[in-house]
Coordinates of C-alpha atoms in Angstrom, one line a residue:
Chain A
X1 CA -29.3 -22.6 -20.2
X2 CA -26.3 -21.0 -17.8
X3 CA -27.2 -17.8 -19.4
X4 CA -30.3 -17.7 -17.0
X5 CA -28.1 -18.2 -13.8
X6 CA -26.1 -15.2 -15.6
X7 CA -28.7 -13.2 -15.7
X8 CA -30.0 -14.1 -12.2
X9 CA -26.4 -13.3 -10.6
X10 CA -26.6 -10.0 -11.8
X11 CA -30.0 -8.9 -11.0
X12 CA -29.1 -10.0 -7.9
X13 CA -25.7 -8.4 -7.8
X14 CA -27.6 -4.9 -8.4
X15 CA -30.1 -5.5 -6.0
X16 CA -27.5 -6.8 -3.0
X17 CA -25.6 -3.4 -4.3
X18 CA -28.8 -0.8 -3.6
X19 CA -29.6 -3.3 -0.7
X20 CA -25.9 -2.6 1.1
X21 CA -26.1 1.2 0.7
X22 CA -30.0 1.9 1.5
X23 CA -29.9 -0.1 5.3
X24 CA -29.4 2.5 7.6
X25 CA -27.7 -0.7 10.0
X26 CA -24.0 -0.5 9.1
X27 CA -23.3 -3.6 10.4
X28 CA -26.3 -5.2 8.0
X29 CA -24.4 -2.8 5.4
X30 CA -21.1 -4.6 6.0
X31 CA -22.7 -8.3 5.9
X32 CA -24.6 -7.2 2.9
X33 CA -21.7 -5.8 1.1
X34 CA -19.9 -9.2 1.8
X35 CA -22.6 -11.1 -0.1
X36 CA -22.4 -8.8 -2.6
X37 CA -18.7 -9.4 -3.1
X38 CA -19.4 -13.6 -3.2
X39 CA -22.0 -13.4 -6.0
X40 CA -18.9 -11.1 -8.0
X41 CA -17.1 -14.1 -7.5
X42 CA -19.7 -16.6 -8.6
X43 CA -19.9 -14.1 -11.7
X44 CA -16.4 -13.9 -12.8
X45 CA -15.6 -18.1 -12.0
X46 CA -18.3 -18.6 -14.6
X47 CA -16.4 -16.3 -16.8
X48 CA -13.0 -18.1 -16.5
X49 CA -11.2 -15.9 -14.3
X50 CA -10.8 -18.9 -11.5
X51 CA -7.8 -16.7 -9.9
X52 CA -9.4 -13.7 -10.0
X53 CA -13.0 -15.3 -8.3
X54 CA -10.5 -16.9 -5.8
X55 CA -8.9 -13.4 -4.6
X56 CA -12.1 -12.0 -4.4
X57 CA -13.7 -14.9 -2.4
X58 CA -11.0 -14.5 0.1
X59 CA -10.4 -10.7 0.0
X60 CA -14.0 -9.1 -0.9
X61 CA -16.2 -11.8 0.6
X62 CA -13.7 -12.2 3.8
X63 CA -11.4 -9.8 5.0
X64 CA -12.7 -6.6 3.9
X65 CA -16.1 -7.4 5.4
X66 CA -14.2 -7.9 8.8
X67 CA -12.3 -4.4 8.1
X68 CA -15.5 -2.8 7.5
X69 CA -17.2 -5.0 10.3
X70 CA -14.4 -3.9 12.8
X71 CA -14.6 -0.1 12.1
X72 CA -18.8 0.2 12.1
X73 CA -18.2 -1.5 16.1
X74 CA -15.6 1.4 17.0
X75 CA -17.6 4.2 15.7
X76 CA -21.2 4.0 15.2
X77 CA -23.7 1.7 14.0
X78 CA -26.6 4.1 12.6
X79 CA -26.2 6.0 9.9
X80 CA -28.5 8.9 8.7
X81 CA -28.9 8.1 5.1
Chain B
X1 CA -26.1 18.2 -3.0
X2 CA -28.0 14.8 -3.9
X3 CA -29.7 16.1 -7.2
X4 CA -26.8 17.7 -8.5
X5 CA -24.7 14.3 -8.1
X6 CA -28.0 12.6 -9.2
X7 CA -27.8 14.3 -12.5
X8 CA -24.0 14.3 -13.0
X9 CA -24.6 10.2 -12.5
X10 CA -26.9 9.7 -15.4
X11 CA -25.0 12.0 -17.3
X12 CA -21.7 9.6 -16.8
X13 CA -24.3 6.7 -17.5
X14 CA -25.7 8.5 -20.8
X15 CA -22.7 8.6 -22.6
X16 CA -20.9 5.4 -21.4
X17 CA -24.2 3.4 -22.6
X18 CA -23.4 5.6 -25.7
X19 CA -20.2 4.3 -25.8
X20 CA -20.7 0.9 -25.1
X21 CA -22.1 0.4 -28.5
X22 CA -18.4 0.7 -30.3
X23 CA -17.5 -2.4 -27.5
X24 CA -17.0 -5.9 -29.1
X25 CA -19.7 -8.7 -28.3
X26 CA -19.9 -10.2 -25.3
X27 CA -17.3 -13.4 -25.7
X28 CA -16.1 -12.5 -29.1
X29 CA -12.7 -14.1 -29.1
X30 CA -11.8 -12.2 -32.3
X31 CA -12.4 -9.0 -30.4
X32 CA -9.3 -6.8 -30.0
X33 CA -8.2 -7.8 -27.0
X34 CA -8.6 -11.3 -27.2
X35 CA -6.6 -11.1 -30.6
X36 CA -3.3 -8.7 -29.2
X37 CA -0.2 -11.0 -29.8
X38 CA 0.5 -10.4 -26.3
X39 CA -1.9 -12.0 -24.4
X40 CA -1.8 -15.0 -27.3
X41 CA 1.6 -15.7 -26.8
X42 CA 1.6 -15.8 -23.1
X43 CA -1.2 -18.4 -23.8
X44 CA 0.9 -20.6 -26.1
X45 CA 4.3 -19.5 -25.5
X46 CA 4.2 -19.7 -21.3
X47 CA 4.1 -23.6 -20.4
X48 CA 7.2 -24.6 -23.0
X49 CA 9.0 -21.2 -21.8
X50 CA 8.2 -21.6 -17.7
X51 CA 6.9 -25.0 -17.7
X52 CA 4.2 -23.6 -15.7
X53 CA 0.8 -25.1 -16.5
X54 CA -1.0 -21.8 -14.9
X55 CA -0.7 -18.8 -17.1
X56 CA -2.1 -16.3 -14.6
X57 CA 0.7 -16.9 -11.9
X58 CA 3.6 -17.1 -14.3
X59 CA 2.1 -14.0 -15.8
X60 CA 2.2 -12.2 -12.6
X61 CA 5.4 -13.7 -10.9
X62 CA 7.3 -13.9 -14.2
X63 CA 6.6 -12.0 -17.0
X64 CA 5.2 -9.1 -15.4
X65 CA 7.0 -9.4 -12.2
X66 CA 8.6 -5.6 -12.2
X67 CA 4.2 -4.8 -11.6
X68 CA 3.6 -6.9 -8.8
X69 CA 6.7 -6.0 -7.0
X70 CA 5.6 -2.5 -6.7
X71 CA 2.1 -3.8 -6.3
X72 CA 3.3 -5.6 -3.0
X73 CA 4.9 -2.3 -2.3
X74 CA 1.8 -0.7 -2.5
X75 CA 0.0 -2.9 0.2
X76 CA 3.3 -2.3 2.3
X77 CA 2.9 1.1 2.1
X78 CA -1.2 0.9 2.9
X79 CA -0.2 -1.2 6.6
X80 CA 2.8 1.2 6.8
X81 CA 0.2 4.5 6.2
X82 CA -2.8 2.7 8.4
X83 CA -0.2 2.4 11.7
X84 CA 0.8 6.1 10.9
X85 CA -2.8 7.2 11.0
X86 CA -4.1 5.2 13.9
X87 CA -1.3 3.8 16.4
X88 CA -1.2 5.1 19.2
X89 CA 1.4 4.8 21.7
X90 CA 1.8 4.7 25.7
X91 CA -1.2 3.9 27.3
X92 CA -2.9 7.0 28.6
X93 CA -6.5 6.9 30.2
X94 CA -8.0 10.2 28.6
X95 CA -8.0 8.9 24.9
X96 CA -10.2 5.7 25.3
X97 CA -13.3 6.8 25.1
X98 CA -15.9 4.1 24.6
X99 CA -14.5 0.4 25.0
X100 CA -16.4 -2.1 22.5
X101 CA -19.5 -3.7 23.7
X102 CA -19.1 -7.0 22.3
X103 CA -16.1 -7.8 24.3
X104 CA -16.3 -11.5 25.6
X105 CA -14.9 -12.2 28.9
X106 CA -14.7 -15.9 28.5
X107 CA -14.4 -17.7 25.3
X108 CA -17.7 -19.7 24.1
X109 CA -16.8 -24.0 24.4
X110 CA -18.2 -24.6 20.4
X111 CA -16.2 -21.0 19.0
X112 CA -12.8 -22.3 20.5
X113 CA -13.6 -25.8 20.0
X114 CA -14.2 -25.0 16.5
X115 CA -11.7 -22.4 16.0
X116 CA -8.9 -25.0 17.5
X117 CA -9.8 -27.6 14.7
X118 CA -10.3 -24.7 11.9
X119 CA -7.0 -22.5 11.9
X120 CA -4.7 -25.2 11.6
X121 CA -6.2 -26.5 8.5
X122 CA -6.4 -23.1 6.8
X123 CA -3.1 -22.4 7.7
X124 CA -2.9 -25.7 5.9
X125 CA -4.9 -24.9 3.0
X126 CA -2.8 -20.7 2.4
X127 CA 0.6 -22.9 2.3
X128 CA -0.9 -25.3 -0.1
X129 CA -2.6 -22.4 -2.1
X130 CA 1.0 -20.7 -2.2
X131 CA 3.2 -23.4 -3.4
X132 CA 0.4 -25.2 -5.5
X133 CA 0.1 -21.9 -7.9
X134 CA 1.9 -22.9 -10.6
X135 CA -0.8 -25.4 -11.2
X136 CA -4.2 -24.4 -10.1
X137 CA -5.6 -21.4 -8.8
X138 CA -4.0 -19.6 -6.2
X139 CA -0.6 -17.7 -5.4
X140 CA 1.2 -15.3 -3.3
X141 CA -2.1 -13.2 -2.9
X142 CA -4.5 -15.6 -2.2
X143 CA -2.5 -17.7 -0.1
X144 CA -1.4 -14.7 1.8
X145 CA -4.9 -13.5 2.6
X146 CA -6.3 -16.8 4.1
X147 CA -3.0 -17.3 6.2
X148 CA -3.9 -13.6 7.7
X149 CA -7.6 -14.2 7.7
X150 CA -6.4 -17.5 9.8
X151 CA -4.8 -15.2 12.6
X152 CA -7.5 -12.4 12.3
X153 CA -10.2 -15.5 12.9
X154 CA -7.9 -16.7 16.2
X155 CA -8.1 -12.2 17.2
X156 CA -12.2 -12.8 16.7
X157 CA -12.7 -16.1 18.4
X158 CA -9.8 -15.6 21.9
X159 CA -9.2 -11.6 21.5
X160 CA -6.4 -9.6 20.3
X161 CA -3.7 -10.8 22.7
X162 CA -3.5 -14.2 21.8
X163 CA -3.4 -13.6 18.3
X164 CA -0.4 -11.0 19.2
X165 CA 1.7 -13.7 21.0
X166 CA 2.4 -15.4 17.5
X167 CA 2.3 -12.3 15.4
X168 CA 3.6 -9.3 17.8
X169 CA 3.6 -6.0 15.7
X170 CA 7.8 -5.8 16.0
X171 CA 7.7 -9.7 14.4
X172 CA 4.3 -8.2 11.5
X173 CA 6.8 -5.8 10.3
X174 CA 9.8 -7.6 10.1
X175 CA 7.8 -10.1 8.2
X176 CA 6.5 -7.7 6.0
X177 CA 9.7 -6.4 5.2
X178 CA 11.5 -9.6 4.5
X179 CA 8.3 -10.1 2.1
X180 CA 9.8 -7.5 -0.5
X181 CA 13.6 -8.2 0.5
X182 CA 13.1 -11.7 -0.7
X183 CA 11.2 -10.3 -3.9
X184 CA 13.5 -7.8 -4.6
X185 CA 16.2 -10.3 -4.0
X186 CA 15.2 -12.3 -6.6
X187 CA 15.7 -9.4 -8.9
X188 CA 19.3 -8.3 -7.4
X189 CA 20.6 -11.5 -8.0
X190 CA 19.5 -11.8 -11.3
X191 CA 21.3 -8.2 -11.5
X192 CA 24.7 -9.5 -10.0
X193 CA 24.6 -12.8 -12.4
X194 CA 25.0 -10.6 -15.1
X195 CA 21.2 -10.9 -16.2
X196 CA 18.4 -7.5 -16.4
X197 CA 16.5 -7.0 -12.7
X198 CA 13.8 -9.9 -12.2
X199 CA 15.0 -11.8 -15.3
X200 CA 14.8 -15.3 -13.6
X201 CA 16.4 -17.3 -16.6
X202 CA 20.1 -16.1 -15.0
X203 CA 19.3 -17.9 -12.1
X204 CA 19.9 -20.9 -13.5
X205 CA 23.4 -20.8 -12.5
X206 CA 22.1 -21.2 -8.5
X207 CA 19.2 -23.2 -9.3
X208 CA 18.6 -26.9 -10.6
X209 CA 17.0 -28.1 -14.0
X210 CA 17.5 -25.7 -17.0
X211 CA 16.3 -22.5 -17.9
X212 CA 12.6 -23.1 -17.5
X213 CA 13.1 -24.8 -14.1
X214 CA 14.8 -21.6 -12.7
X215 CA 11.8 -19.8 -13.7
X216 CA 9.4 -21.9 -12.2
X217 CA 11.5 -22.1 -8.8
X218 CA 11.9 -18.1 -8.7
X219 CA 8.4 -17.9 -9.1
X220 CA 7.5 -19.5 -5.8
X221 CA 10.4 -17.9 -4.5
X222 CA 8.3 -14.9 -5.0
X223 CA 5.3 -16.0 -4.3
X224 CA 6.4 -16.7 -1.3
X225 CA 7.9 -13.0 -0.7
X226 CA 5.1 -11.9 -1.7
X227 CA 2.3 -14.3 1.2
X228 CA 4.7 -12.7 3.6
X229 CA 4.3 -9.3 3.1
X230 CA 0.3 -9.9 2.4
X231 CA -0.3 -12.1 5.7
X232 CA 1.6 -9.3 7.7
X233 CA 0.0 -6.3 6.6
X234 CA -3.6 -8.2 6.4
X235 CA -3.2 -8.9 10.5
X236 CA -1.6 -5.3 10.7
X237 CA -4.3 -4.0 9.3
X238 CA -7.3 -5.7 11.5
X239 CA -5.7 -5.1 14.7
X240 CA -5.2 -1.5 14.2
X241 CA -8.9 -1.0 13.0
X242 CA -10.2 -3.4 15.8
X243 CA -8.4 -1.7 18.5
X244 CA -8.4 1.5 17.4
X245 CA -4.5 1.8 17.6
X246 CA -4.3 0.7 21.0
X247 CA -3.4 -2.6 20.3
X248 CA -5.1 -3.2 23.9
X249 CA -8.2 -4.8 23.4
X250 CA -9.9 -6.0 19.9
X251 CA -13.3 -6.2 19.3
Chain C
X1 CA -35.9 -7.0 -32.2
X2 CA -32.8 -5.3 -33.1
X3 CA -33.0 -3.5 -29.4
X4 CA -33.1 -7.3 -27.6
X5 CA -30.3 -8.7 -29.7
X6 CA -27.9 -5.7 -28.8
X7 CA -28.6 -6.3 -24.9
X8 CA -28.9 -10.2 -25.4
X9 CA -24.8 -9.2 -26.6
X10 CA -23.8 -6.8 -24.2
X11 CA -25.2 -6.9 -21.2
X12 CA -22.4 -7.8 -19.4
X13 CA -21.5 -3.9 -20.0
X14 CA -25.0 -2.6 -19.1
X15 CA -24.6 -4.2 -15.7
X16 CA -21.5 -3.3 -15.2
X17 CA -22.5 0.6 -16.3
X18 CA -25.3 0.0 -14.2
X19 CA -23.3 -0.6 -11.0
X20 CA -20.9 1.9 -11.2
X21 CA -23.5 4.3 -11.4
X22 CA -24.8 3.1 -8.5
X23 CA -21.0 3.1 -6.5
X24 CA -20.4 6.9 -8.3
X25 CA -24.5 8.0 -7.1
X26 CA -22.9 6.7 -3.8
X27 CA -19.8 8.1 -3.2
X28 CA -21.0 11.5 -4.4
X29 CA -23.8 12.1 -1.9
X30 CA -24.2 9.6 0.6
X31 CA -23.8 11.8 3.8
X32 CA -21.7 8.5 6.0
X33 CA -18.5 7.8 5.4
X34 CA -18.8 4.5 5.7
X35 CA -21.5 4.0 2.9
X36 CA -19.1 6.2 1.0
X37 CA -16.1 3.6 1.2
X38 CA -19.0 0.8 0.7
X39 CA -19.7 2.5 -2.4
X40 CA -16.1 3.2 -3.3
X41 CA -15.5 -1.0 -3.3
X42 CA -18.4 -1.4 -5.5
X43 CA -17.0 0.9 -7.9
X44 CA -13.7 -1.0 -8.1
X45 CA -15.5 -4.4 -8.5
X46 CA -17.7 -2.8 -11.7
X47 CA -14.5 -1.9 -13.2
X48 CA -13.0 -5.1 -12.5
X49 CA -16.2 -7.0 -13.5
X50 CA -15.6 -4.8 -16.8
X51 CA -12.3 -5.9 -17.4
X52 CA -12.8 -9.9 -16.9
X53 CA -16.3 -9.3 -19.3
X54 CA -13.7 -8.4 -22.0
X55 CA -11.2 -11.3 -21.2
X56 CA -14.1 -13.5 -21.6
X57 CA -14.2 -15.4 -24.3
X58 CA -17.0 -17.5 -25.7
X59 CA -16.7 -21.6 -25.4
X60 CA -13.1 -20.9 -23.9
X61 CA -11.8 -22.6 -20.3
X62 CA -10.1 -21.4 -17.7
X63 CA -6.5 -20.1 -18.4
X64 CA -4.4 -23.4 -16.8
X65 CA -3.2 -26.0 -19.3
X66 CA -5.2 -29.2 -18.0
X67 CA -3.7 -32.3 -16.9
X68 CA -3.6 -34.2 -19.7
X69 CA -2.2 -31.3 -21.8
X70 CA 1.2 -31.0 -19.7
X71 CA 0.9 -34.6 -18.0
X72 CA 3.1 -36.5 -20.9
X73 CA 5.4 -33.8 -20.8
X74 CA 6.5 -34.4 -16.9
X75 CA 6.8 -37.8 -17.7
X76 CA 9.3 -37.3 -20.0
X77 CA 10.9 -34.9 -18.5
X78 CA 11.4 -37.4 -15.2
X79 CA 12.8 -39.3 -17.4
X80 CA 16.1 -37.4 -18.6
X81 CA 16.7 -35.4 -15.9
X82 CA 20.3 -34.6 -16.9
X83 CA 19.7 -33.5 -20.0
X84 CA 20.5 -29.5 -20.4
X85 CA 17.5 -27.2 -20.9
X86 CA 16.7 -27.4 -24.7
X87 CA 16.4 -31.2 -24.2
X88 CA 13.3 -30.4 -22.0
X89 CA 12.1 -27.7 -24.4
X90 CA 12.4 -30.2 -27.2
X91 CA 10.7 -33.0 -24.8
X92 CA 7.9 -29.8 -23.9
X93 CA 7.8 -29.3 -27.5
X94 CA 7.3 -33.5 -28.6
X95 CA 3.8 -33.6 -26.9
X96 CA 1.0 -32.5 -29.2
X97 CA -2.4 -32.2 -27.5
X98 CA -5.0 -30.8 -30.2
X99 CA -7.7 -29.0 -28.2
X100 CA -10.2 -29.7 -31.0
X101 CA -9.4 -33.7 -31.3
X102 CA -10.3 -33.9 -27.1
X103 CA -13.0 -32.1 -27.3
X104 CA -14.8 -34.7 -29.6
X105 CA -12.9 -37.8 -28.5
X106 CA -13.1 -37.1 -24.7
X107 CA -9.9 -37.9 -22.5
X108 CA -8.6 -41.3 -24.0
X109 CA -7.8 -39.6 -27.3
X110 CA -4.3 -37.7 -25.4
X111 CA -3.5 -40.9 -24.0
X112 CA -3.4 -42.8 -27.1
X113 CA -1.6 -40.9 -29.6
X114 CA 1.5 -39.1 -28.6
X115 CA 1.5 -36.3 -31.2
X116 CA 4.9 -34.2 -32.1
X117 CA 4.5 -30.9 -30.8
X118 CA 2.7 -28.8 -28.2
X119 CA -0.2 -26.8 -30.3
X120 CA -2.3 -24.9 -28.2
X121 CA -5.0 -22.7 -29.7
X122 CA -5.1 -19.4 -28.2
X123 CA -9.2 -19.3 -28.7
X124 CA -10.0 -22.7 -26.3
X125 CA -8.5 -20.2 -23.2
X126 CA -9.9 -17.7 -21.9
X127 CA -7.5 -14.2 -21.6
X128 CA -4.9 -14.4 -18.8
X129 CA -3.5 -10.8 -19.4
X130 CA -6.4 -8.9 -17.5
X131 CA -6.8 -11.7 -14.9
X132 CA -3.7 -10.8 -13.8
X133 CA -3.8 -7.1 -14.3
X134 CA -7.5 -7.2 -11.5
X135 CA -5.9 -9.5 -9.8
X136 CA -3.7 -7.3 -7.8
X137 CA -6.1 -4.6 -8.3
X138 CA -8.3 -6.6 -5.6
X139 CA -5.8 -7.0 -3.4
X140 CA -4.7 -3.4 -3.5
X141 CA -8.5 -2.4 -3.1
X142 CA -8.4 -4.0 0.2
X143 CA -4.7 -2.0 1.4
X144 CA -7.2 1.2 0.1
X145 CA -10.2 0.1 1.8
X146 CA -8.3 -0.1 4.8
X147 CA -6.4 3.4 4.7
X148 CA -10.0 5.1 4.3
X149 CA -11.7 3.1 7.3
X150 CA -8.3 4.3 9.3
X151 CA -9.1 7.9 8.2
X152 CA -12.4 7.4 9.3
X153 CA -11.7 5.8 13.1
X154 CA -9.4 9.0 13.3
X155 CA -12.2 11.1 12.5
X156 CA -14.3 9.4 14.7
X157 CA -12.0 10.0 17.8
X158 CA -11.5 13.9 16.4
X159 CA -15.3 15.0 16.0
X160 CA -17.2 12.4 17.7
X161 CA -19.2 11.3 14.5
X162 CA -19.1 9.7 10.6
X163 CA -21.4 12.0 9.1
X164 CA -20.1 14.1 7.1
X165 CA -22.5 16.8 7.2
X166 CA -21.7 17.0 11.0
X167 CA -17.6 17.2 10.6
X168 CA -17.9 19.8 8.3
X169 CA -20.6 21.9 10.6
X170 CA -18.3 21.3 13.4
X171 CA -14.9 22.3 11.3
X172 CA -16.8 25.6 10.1
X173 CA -18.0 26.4 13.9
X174 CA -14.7 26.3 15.1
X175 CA -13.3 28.9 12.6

């Protein structure tokens, strides 16, 4: 039965991934691209890799959006593609 | 430009799904590298050799502690690289061009009401998350990270100043340098006790309990090098990219 | 058939081909830099999610030693505290937890008998070695991550825009 909450973590995983590069908002990239990073947690902590799924949740999910948040607000917001 | 990359992607693709077919199954624990004596004895041999119940942090603090040192170098080098490319020093009017727009003048009541009950209990939670490694998830890195993410949520909610009276760049560095001097210290005394660099079973001669104790102690010794240099560079890091290398105003 | 069984298997390493493709297609020939590092991060975590896929092993826990496995151990440890260090190791070595015999007798069974030595089986875990090895792979990613958005605020304040199509116009006009 977890297989099916597997499988639907990684459809969604490849679908938050396209999502996060299509936008053309970089902000709505960089909260995207934070989701993205969460359900890669929720992945690997079903896997076993509980320290792993940790650093992401804090690094991936949390700082790195910020970084990316904090850079899109001192340049530009659109992007062409 | 686009097709050519297009094709060279599902060229890579082709042959790695070719290649995937040699891999072992999915959760085979006979597979190769669930059957290398390595990884087995650091799953049987690690608790009566460290008497550290978590494999993954005596792993990384202990047996392969000569990697993460240089790994925490790394992220030393990455603050040390950002404040090269960005900072900017002296405070001249013709190189700020556009000031943020999302600047608040006054605080909101519920994001400082919330923000003044939240960071002391994750500053809470990174301590416990660094000294309660050996037995649950969590260590030098995690820890590290939420005790930065705890001052970069103080830079987001006040602004950049207030967060800059507890960490002021002159105090982030020195903290980030005393991060690898108490790592590689560690490995220097094991050096002058007569022991190889980072072997922590020398230490027994400063440290209570036997053999396996002094290994477990050095670990969060390290550990706790290591949250230092992490939560420095982390903080370093966001106020450079927030302010542009002003270190005036964050976003 | 044969096709469905092979992905039922592996397709752990069909998504994880799948979205490095996607962070490669990325990096290649999206035109902002921004989407570029985006896609650069997803190419680390398909890697990583590569490497945890193959420390994964099937009916296996996470890689700490559970409570009751190291509890009876402490507690005799507490209690000669002066002895030297293979006094401990032997004390470590007197507690015999048999993964097998809890798993059908639940958590009682470790209480009751105190077995002789401390067996663990190296299938009921799940790999620690490339846990750790992506472990500071992540945080490294971030230090990276960081470096390229610096490079890219610089560029930013230089040419006045994150498109690289525009930079490179701009370099080759000024030749």
């Amino acid at each position: 039965m977890i297989w099916i909450f597997d499988i639907i973590i990684l459809v969604f995983l490849v679908v938050t991934a396209l999502i996060s590069l299509q936008v053309k908002d970089l902000l709505s990239a960089a909260m995207i691209f934070g989701v993205y990073s969460f359900l890669m947690c929720l992945l690997w902590s079903g896997m076993g890799a509980v320290d792993v799924a940790f650093t992401e949740a804090a690094v991936g999910a949390g700082v790195s959006a910020v970084f990316l948040i904090s850079t899109v607000l001192r340049t530009k917001r659109r992007s062409s593609d | 430009m686009k097709i050519l990359g297009f094709i060279a992607v599902i060229i890579t693709g082709i042959l790695l799904l070719q290649a995937e077919r040699d891999f072992p199954d999915w959760g085979d624990p006979a597979s190769p590298a669930n059957n290398y004596r390595l990884s087995q004895h650091y799953i049987t041999q690690t608790f009566t050799e460290t008497t550290v119940p978590n494999m993954v942090t005596a792993v990384l603090a202990d047996y392969r502690g000569y990697d993460t040192m240089f790994e925490t170098v790394v992220i030393f080098t990455a603050g040390i690289a950002i404040i090269g490319i960005l900072r900017v020093f002296g405070s001249s009017s013709q190189l700020e061009h556009k000031e943020p727009t999302l600047t608040a003048k006054k605080p909101d009541l519920i994001v400082d009401t919330t923000c003044r009950l939240l960071i002391p209990i994750i500053q809470l939670f990174a301590l416990y998350v660094v000294a309660h490694g050996h037995h649950s998830p969590g260590g030098g890195f995690q820890g590290g990270v939420i005790f930065g993410a705890s001052f970069i949520l103080l830079a987001l909610a006040r602004n950049l100043q207030t967060a800059q009276k507890w960490l002021p760049e002159s105090r982030v560095l020195t903290l980030a340098g005393a991060g690898i001097f108490i790592y590689a210290g560690f490995g220097v005394a094991a050096l002058v006790l007569g022991g190889d660099f980072l072997d922590y079973g020398i230490l027994t001669k400063l440290l209570p309990g036997g053999v396996e104790d002094a290994r477990s102690h050095s670990m969060l010794g390290v550990e706790i090098g290591v949250a230092f240099t992490v939560t420095a560079i982390m903080f370093s890091i966001y106020s450079n990219l927030a302010s542009n290398g002003k270190m005036k105003e964050g976003i | 058939m044969e096709f469905l069984e092979t992905i039922s298997t592996k397709f752990n390493y069909w998504i994880y081909i799948i979205i490095m493709m996607i962070g490669l297609y990325a990096m290649i020939s999206k035109n902002n830099l921004v989407k570029k590092l985006i896609g650069m991060s997803i190419f680390q975590t398909a890697i990583i999610l590569f490497y945890v896929s193959i420390g994964y092993k099937e009916n296996a826990t996470i890689p700490i030693l559970y409570h009751d496995q190291v509890h009876g151990a402490q507690h005799e440890e507490a209690g000669d505290q002066n002895e030297l260090s293979n006094a401990v190791e032997e004390a470590a070595k007197e507690i015999h937890v048999a993964a097998d015999e809890q798993a059908e007798h639940g958590l009682e069974a470790s209480h009751v008998d105190h077995p002789s030595s401390l067996e663990i089986n190296p299938d009921h875990f799940a790999n620690p070695l490339p846990h750790v090895l992506m472990l500071t792979a992540i945080v490294v990613g971030v230090a990276t991550l960081g470096v390229g958005l610096a490079i890219t605020q610089k560029l930013y304040g230089e040419f006045g825009s994150i498109e690289e199509s525009e930079i490179l116009e701009q370099i080759k006009s000024a030749k």
